[in-house]
Structure formats: C-alpha cells, structure tokens
Amino acid sequence: MSEQITFTMDGVQIKGKAGQTILEAADEAGVYIPRLCYHPDLAPHGSCRVCTVLVNGKPQAACTQPITEGMIVENETPELKEHRRNLIDMLFIEGNHFCMFCEKSGNCELQAIAYRLGILSPKYPYLFPKKDVDSSHKDIFLDLNRCILCGRCVEASRDVDGKGVFEFVGRSIEKKLAVNAEANLKDTNAAVTDKAADVCPVGTINKKGTAFAIPIGQRLYDTKPIGSEIENHKK
Ligand code: FES
C-alpha cells in the first residue's frame, strides 16, 4: 500500500499518495487546477505554466511538483488567476484563434479555460502572425494558426507512437511546430490512429471527416465548464 501524504490546498486538507504530483492528488480529491500542456496519458513536462500554484509561498508547476507531507498549496488566489489569464491572453494573441469558425469550438481546452477564467477578449494587441496550414495528409489536417506549442503531440509521437513525426523548430516568437519531412505531413509516417492525433488540446491536429460529427452546442464544454468533470467527483 502506498504511503499516504496529507497536505493543505486553499485551507482544505487533501490526502494523496506518495509519488503523486499536486495536480494528480488534487484531481483525485475533486479539486480542479487549470492546465494545458498536461495530459493524463503522457509524462508531465511543465511547459505551459497554466497550472502554477504556490507551494509554501513559492510558484511551482502543479503537474510536475510532487506532494510532500504538510505542504501548504494555494490554487485559487486573485494573483494566480491573473497569472493564468495573462498566459491564456498571450496564447490567444500569438496565434490566430477564430473560435467562431473553428471546428474544435466547444471541444477546445484553450477556449474552455478562457471562458472559465472570464476572458472575453485578450488585453494585449493581436499579432496576427502568418502561419501554415497543411492539408496534404489524406486523414489528418494541420492548422498551425491554432497551435499553442503545448508539446503534447511531440511527446505522444515520440514516446507513445515511437515515430517522432512532430518537433519544435525556431526559438522565442519564431518557435513553431514542424513535421519530420522535407515538405509536409503526407511525407511522414503519421497515421490517424496515432496517439499524437488524439491529444491536441486545440484545433491544430484534426482528423478529416469528423469536424461536425457533434453539432456546436452539444460539445464537451458547451454544456459544462472545463474542470467540472473533476469537481463533480469531489469526495
Ligand atoms: Fe502544468 Fe502545463 S499543465 S505546466
């Protein structure tokens, strides 16, 4: 039996197991911590920082920080909400997110977190970058306008599919998702059955022919806010 660890989050005692991260223990206890790059089937890599919490007063990524006995965690503070809003705002202005025309609307984690945080429009000016669209593959459609560089597809393709179809190239504002081919996605061994085709939180990697199978208004986050699936199983 694994060792039990008790810690406090926003003044409430939570019991977790040794080896769990703060995010995993919070999920099990029915407490939602916003996250974007984290996916339960992939190893956490702590890149988006949306899950930042305060641990004994210091900022830490909840998806990578292990729980320890007696630690004091803060999750729902005005400052952390502002930090998360800033990150989400920047993701919106650094890409081209036309939610009203996007086939992922209602199933998009970026959009859903923005709604949850009460963002109606970003406070920074839009950059309107020029981004590529790659529809060359017979089953998968790639739209880099919507990529938030979370790294899930890179990790899934490398570690789960064993293919390495996706990688990041460039740095800073020039950083972008690339495919492992001279030209485009059709020249890779990407397949629609790959884990990488399933883990995109936004509308960058799409399976052709599935876009409007579920009508707008009936999609995952159209009916309940993101995080409620965790909060609803609160013990
Ligand atoms: Fe923890 Fe992205 S979800 S850093």
mmCIF file of C-alpha atoms and ligand atoms in Angstrom:
data_model
loop_
_atom_site.group_PDB
_atom_site.id
_atom_site.type_symbol
_atom_site.label_atom_id
_atom_site.label_comp_id
_atom_site.label_asym_id
_atom_site.label_seq_id
_atom_site.Cartn_x
_atom_site.Cartn_y
_atom_site.Cartn_z
ATOM 1 C CA MET A 1 0.000 0.000 0.000
ATOM 2 C CA SER A 2 1.478 3.384 -0.893
ATOM 3 C CA GLU A 3 2.246 5.867 1.825
ATOM 4 C CA GLN A 4 -0.453 8.463 2.482
ATOM 5 C CA ILE A 5 0.512 12.123 2.387
ATOM 6 C CA THR A 6 -1.602 14.936 3.795
ATOM 7 C CA PHE A 7 -1.277 18.489 2.599
ATOM 8 C CA THR A 8 -3.405 21.622 2.514
ATOM 9 C CA MET A 9 -4.816 23.329 -0.538
ATOM 10 C CA ASP A 10 -6.603 26.643 -0.139
ATOM 11 C CA GLY A 11 -7.123 25.797 3.518
ATOM 12 C CA VAL A 12 -8.635 22.349 2.863
ATOM 13 C CA GLN A 13 -6.841 19.143 3.836
ATOM 14 C CA ILE A 14 -6.151 16.760 0.951
ATOM 15 C CA LYS A 15 -4.880 13.223 1.260
ATOM 16 C CA GLY A 16 -2.727 11.904 -1.554
ATOM 17 C CA LYS A 17 -0.318 9.075 -2.176
ATOM 18 C CA ALA A 18 3.461 9.240 -2.146
ATOM 19 C CA GLY A 19 4.757 9.823 -5.667
ATOM 20 C CA GLN A 20 1.713 11.776 -6.837
ATOM 21 C CA THR A 21 2.043 15.293 -8.154
ATOM 22 C CA ILE A 22 -0.038 18.118 -6.715
ATOM 23 C CA LEU A 23 -2.220 18.044 -9.821
ATOM 24 C CA GLU A 24 -2.839 14.292 -9.608
ATOM 25 C CA ALA A 25 -3.707 14.432 -5.911
ATOM 26 C CA ALA A 26 -5.961 17.451 -6.456
ATOM 27 C CA ASP A 27 -7.748 15.693 -9.343
ATOM 28 C CA GLU A 28 -8.423 12.676 -7.150
ATOM 29 C CA ALA A 29 -9.768 14.938 -4.420
ATOM 30 C CA GLY A 30 -12.072 16.707 -6.897
ATOM 31 C CA VAL A 31 -10.178 20.000 -6.929
ATOM 32 C CA TYR A 32 -9.538 21.460 -10.370
ATOM 33 C CA ILE A 33 -6.244 23.150 -11.171
ATOM 34 C CA PRO A 34 -6.270 24.715 -14.655
ATOM 35 C CA ARG A 35 -3.801 23.060 -17.043
ATOM 36 C CA LEU A 36 -2.984 22.981 -20.753
ATOM 37 C CA CYS A 37 0.151 21.009 -21.602
ATOM 38 C CA TYR A 38 -0.637 18.222 -19.115
ATOM 39 C CA HIS A 39 -2.346 15.102 -20.468
ATOM 40 C CA PRO A 40 -3.065 12.125 -18.202
ATOM 41 C CA ASP A 41 -1.650 9.616 -20.728
ATOM 42 C CA LEU A 42 1.656 11.466 -21.171
ATOM 43 C CA ALA A 43 4.548 12.272 -18.846
ATOM 44 C CA PRO A 44 4.153 15.815 -17.466
ATOM 45 C CA HIS A 45 6.733 18.237 -18.817
ATOM 46 C CA GLY A 46 5.700 21.513 -17.176
ATOM 47 C CA SER A 47 5.905 23.809 -20.173
ATOM 48 C CA CYS A 48 2.724 25.931 -20.219
ATOM 49 C CA ARG A 49 2.766 27.032 -16.549
ATOM 50 C CA VAL A 50 -1.018 27.442 -16.505
ATOM 51 C CA CYS A 51 -1.096 25.002 -13.567
ATOM 52 C CA THR A 52 1.157 27.221 -11.448
ATOM 53 C CA VAL A 53 0.280 27.120 -7.750
ATOM 54 C CA LEU A 54 2.053 28.482 -4.701
ATOM 55 C CA VAL A 55 3.799 25.849 -2.601
ATOM 56 C CA ASN A 56 4.781 27.219 0.794
ATOM 57 C CA GLY A 57 4.638 30.633 -0.873
ATOM 58 C CA LYS A 58 6.741 29.772 -3.950
ATOM 59 C CA PRO A 59 5.406 29.294 -7.508
ATOM 60 C CA GLN A 60 5.590 25.705 -8.780
ATOM 61 C CA ALA A 61 4.051 23.784 -11.668
ATOM 62 C CA ALA A 62 1.389 21.561 -10.067
ATOM 63 C CA CYS A 63 1.718 18.966 -12.847
ATOM 64 C CA THR A 64 5.376 18.217 -12.036
ATOM 65 C CA GLN A 65 5.710 19.078 -8.321
ATOM 66 C CA PRO A 66 5.377 16.005 -6.048
ATOM 67 C CA ILE A 67 3.274 16.284 -2.903
ATOM 68 C CA THR A 68 5.017 16.283 0.453
ATOM 69 C CA GLU A 69 3.657 15.939 3.973
ATOM 70 C CA GLY A 70 2.312 19.200 5.405
ATOM 71 C CA MET A 71 2.917 21.343 2.345
ATOM 72 C CA ILE A 72 0.703 24.429 2.013
ATOM 73 C CA VAL A 73 -0.624 24.886 -1.519
ATOM 74 C CA GLU A 74 -2.525 27.880 -2.834
ATOM 75 C CA ASN A 75 -4.505 27.470 -6.043
ATOM 76 C CA GLU A 76 -7.425 29.897 -6.077
ATOM 77 C CA THR A 77 -5.893 33.301 -5.368
ATOM 78 C CA PRO A 78 -6.504 36.539 -7.305
ATOM 79 C CA GLU A 79 -2.790 36.676 -8.228
ATOM 80 C CA LEU A 80 -2.718 33.139 -9.639
ATOM 81 C CA LYS A 81 -5.915 33.787 -11.563
ATOM 82 C CA GLU A 82 -4.312 36.905 -13.032
ATOM 83 C CA HIS A 83 -1.149 34.912 -13.905
ATOM 84 C CA ARG A 84 -3.246 32.273 -15.707
ATOM 85 C CA ARG A 85 -5.270 34.930 -17.502
ATOM 86 C CA ASN A 86 -2.074 36.571 -18.732
ATOM 87 C CA LEU A 87 -0.775 33.265 -20.104
ATOM 88 C CA ILE A 88 -4.048 32.490 -21.848
ATOM 89 C CA ASP A 89 -4.275 36.040 -23.203
ATOM 90 C CA MET A 90 -0.794 35.716 -24.706
ATOM 91 C CA LEU A 91 -1.610 32.376 -26.311
ATOM 92 C CA PHE A 92 -4.616 33.976 -27.975
ATOM 93 C CA ILE A 93 -2.733 36.949 -29.392
ATOM 94 C CA GLU A 94 0.313 34.935 -30.527
ATOM 95 C CA GLY A 95 -1.818 32.727 -32.771
ATOM 96 C CA ASN A 96 -4.883 33.189 -34.931
ATOM 97 C CA HIS A 97 -7.782 31.750 -32.960
ATOM 98 C CA PHE A 98 -11.004 32.387 -34.834
ATOM 99 C CA CYS A 99 -13.156 30.382 -32.443
ATOM 100 C CA MET A 100 -16.419 31.109 -34.217
ATOM 101 C CA PHE A 101 -15.143 29.403 -37.381
ATOM 102 C CA CYS A 102 -13.082 26.642 -35.749
ATOM 103 C CA GLU A 103 -14.303 23.058 -35.952
ATOM 104 C CA LYS A 104 -12.846 22.464 -32.472
ATOM 105 C CA SER A 105 -15.052 25.130 -30.858
ATOM 106 C CA GLY A 106 -16.718 23.636 -27.785
ATOM 107 C CA ASN A 107 -14.090 20.888 -27.579
ATOM 108 C CA CYS A 108 -11.109 23.236 -27.305
ATOM 109 C CA GLU A 109 -9.287 23.395 -23.968
ATOM 110 C CA LEU A 110 -7.826 26.855 -24.667
ATOM 111 C CA GLN A 111 -11.271 28.296 -25.395
ATOM 112 C CA ALA A 112 -12.782 26.489 -22.402
ATOM 113 C CA ILE A 113 -10.129 27.758 -19.980
ATOM 114 C CA ALA A 114 -10.582 31.290 -21.330
ATOM 115 C CA TYR A 115 -14.301 31.052 -20.587
ATOM 116 C CA ARG A 116 -13.636 29.603 -17.155
ATOM 117 C CA LEU A 117 -11.280 32.476 -16.345
ATOM 118 C CA GLY A 118 -13.814 35.008 -17.591
ATOM 119 C CA ILE A 119 -11.775 36.199 -20.588
ATOM 120 C CA LEU A 120 -13.970 37.903 -23.177
ATOM 121 C CA SER A 121 -11.118 39.339 -25.247
ATOM 122 C CA PRO A 122 -7.347 39.472 -24.734
ATOM 123 C CA LYS A 123 -5.947 42.629 -23.171
ATOM 124 C CA TYR A 124 -2.884 42.607 -25.454
ATOM 125 C CA PRO A 125 -2.952 43.597 -29.154
ATOM 126 C CA TYR A 126 -3.273 40.717 -31.628
ATOM 127 C CA LEU A 127 -0.077 39.906 -33.533
ATOM 128 C CA PHE A 128 -1.827 38.211 -36.486
ATOM 129 C CA PRO A 129 1.205 36.055 -37.349
ATOM 130 C CA LYS A 130 1.413 34.301 -40.691
ATOM 131 C CA LYS A 131 1.029 30.563 -40.052
ATOM 132 C CA ASP A 132 0.901 27.486 -42.269
ATOM 133 C CA VAL A 133 -1.957 25.124 -42.947
ATOM 134 C CA ASP A 134 -1.077 21.605 -44.110
ATOM 135 C CA SER A 135 -3.911 19.553 -45.573
ATOM 136 C CA SER A 136 -1.638 17.261 -47.592
ATOM 137 C CA HIS A 137 -2.230 14.130 -45.489
ATOM 138 C CA LYS A 138 -5.210 12.018 -46.507
ATOM 139 C CA ASP A 139 -6.554 11.672 -42.949
ATOM 140 C CA ILE A 140 -5.069 14.491 -40.869
ATOM 141 C CA PHE A 141 -5.361 18.243 -41.233
ATOM 142 C CA LEU A 142 -2.784 20.508 -39.593
ATOM 143 C CA ASP A 143 -3.549 24.165 -38.834
ATOM 144 C CA LEU A 144 -0.662 25.987 -37.170
ATOM 145 C CA ASN A 145 -2.758 29.144 -36.696
ATOM 146 C CA ARG A 146 -4.188 27.428 -33.626
ATOM 147 C CA CYS A 147 -1.040 25.798 -32.222
ATOM 148 C CA ILE A 148 -0.190 26.806 -28.637
ATOM 149 C CA LEU A 149 3.126 24.885 -28.564
ATOM 150 C CA CYS A 150 1.978 22.719 -25.664
ATOM 151 C CA GLY A 151 4.173 19.834 -26.827
ATOM 152 C CA ARG A 152 1.604 17.077 -26.345
ATOM 153 C CA CYS A 153 1.807 15.870 -29.968
ATOM 154 C CA VAL A 154 5.610 15.989 -29.923
ATOM 155 C CA GLU A 155 5.718 13.817 -26.808
ATOM 156 C CA ALA A 156 2.936 11.447 -27.923
ATOM 157 C CA SER A 157 4.503 10.857 -31.330
ATOM 158 C CA ARG A 158 7.955 10.293 -29.874
ATOM 159 C CA ASP A 159 7.151 8.357 -26.679
ATOM 160 C CA VAL A 160 3.871 6.571 -27.416
ATOM 161 C CA ASP A 161 3.771 6.158 -31.200
ATOM 162 C CA GLY A 162 7.545 5.746 -31.472
ATOM 163 C CA LYS A 163 7.615 7.864 -34.628
ATOM 164 C CA GLY A 164 8.826 11.409 -33.932
ATOM 165 C CA VAL A 165 6.531 12.937 -36.548
ATOM 166 C CA PHE A 166 6.373 16.306 -34.747
ATOM 167 C CA GLU A 167 9.086 18.551 -33.338
ATOM 168 C CA PHE A 168 9.601 22.190 -32.463
ATOM 169 C CA VAL A 169 11.888 24.382 -34.559
ATOM 170 C CA GLY A 170 12.978 28.009 -34.028
ATOM 171 C CA ARG A 171 13.137 29.981 -30.813
ATOM 172 C CA SER A 172 11.116 32.529 -28.899
ATOM 173 C CA ILE A 173 8.405 34.139 -31.040
ATOM 174 C CA GLU A 174 9.727 32.203 -34.091
ATOM 175 C CA LYS A 175 9.234 28.825 -32.405
ATOM 176 C CA LYS A 176 6.805 26.610 -34.276
ATOM 177 C CA LEU A 177 5.637 23.064 -34.717
ATOM 178 C CA ALA A 178 7.250 21.224 -37.630
ATOM 179 C CA VAL A 179 6.887 17.789 -39.159
ATOM 180 C CA ASN A 180 9.680 15.314 -39.785
ATOM 181 C CA ALA A 181 9.729 15.666 -43.584
ATOM 182 C CA GLU A 182 11.182 17.895 -46.297
ATOM 183 C CA ALA A 183 7.787 19.165 -47.368
ATOM 184 C CA ASN A 184 4.680 18.338 -45.398
ATOM 185 C CA LEU A 185 2.673 15.891 -43.323
ATOM 186 C CA LYS A 186 1.884 13.487 -46.138
ATOM 187 C CA ASP A 187 5.610 12.730 -46.421
ATOM 188 C CA THR A 188 5.767 11.455 -42.819
ATOM 189 C CA ASN A 189 4.526 8.158 -41.396
ATOM 190 C CA ALA A 190 1.814 9.915 -39.368
ATOM 191 C CA ALA A 191 -1.409 7.919 -39.082
ATOM 192 C CA VAL A 192 -4.855 8.939 -37.923
ATOM 193 C CA THR A 193 -4.694 6.153 -35.314
ATOM 194 C CA ASP A 194 -1.594 7.692 -33.693
ATOM 195 C CA LYS A 195 -1.801 8.939 -30.125
ATOM 196 C CA ALA A 196 -0.446 12.231 -31.473
ATOM 197 C CA ALA A 197 -3.642 12.686 -33.481
ATOM 198 C CA ASP A 198 -5.713 12.415 -30.294
ATOM 199 C CA VAL A 199 -4.021 14.652 -27.750
ATOM 200 C CA CYS A 200 -4.127 18.146 -29.300
ATOM 201 C CA PRO A 201 -5.984 20.438 -26.849
ATOM 202 C CA VAL A 202 -6.860 22.955 -29.577
ATOM 203 C CA GLY A 203 -7.718 22.782 -33.272
ATOM 204 C CA THR A 204 -4.236 22.210 -34.679
ATOM 205 C CA ILE A 205 -4.288 18.468 -35.361
ATOM 206 C CA ASN A 206 -7.648 17.447 -36.769
ATOM 207 C CA LYS A 207 -8.981 14.192 -38.165
ATOM 208 C CA LYS A 208 -10.509 14.763 -41.564
ATOM 209 C CA GLY A 209 -14.177 13.914 -41.943
ATOM 210 C CA THR A 210 -15.021 14.260 -38.251
ATOM 211 C CA ALA A 211 -15.268 18.034 -37.800
ATOM 212 C CA PHE A 212 -19.002 18.490 -37.261
ATOM 213 C CA ALA A 213 -19.972 14.973 -36.170
ATOM 214 C CA ILE A 214 -21.064 16.544 -32.865
ATOM 215 C CA PRO A 215 -23.026 19.741 -33.530
ATOM 216 C CA ILE A 216 -21.958 23.029 -31.955
ATOM 217 C CA GLY A 217 -23.946 23.476 -28.759
ATOM 218 C CA GLN A 218 -23.650 19.805 -27.796
ATOM 219 C CA ARG A 219 -19.883 19.569 -27.409
ATOM 220 C CA LEU A 220 -17.960 18.813 -24.241
ATOM 221 C CA TYR A 221 -17.508 22.348 -22.961
ATOM 222 C CA ASP A 222 -20.706 23.779 -24.497
ATOM 223 C CA THR A 223 -22.707 22.236 -21.712
ATOM 224 C CA LYS A 224 -20.355 22.345 -18.708
ATOM 225 C CA PRO A 225 -17.214 24.343 -17.910
ATOM 226 C CA ILE A 226 -13.806 22.731 -18.187
ATOM 227 C CA GLY A 227 -12.809 21.254 -14.830
ATOM 228 C CA SER A 228 -16.344 20.323 -13.797
ATOM 229 C CA GLU A 229 -15.626 16.685 -14.708
ATOM 230 C CA ILE A 230 -13.049 16.773 -11.896
ATOM 231 C CA GLU A 231 -15.085 18.834 -9.440
ATOM 232 C CA ASN A 232 -18.139 16.607 -9.922
ATOM 233 C CA HIS A 233 -16.424 13.595 -8.425
ATOM 234 C CA LYS A 234 -15.415 15.509 -5.266
ATOM 235 C CA LYS A 235 -15.225 13.099 -2.353
HETATM 236 FE FE1 FES B 1 1.491 22.100 -15.768
HETATM 237 FE FE2 FES B 1 1.332 22.930 -18.295
HETATM 238 S S1 FES B 1 -0.140 21.853 -17.164
HETATM 239 S S2 FES B 1 2.916 23.316 -16.848
#
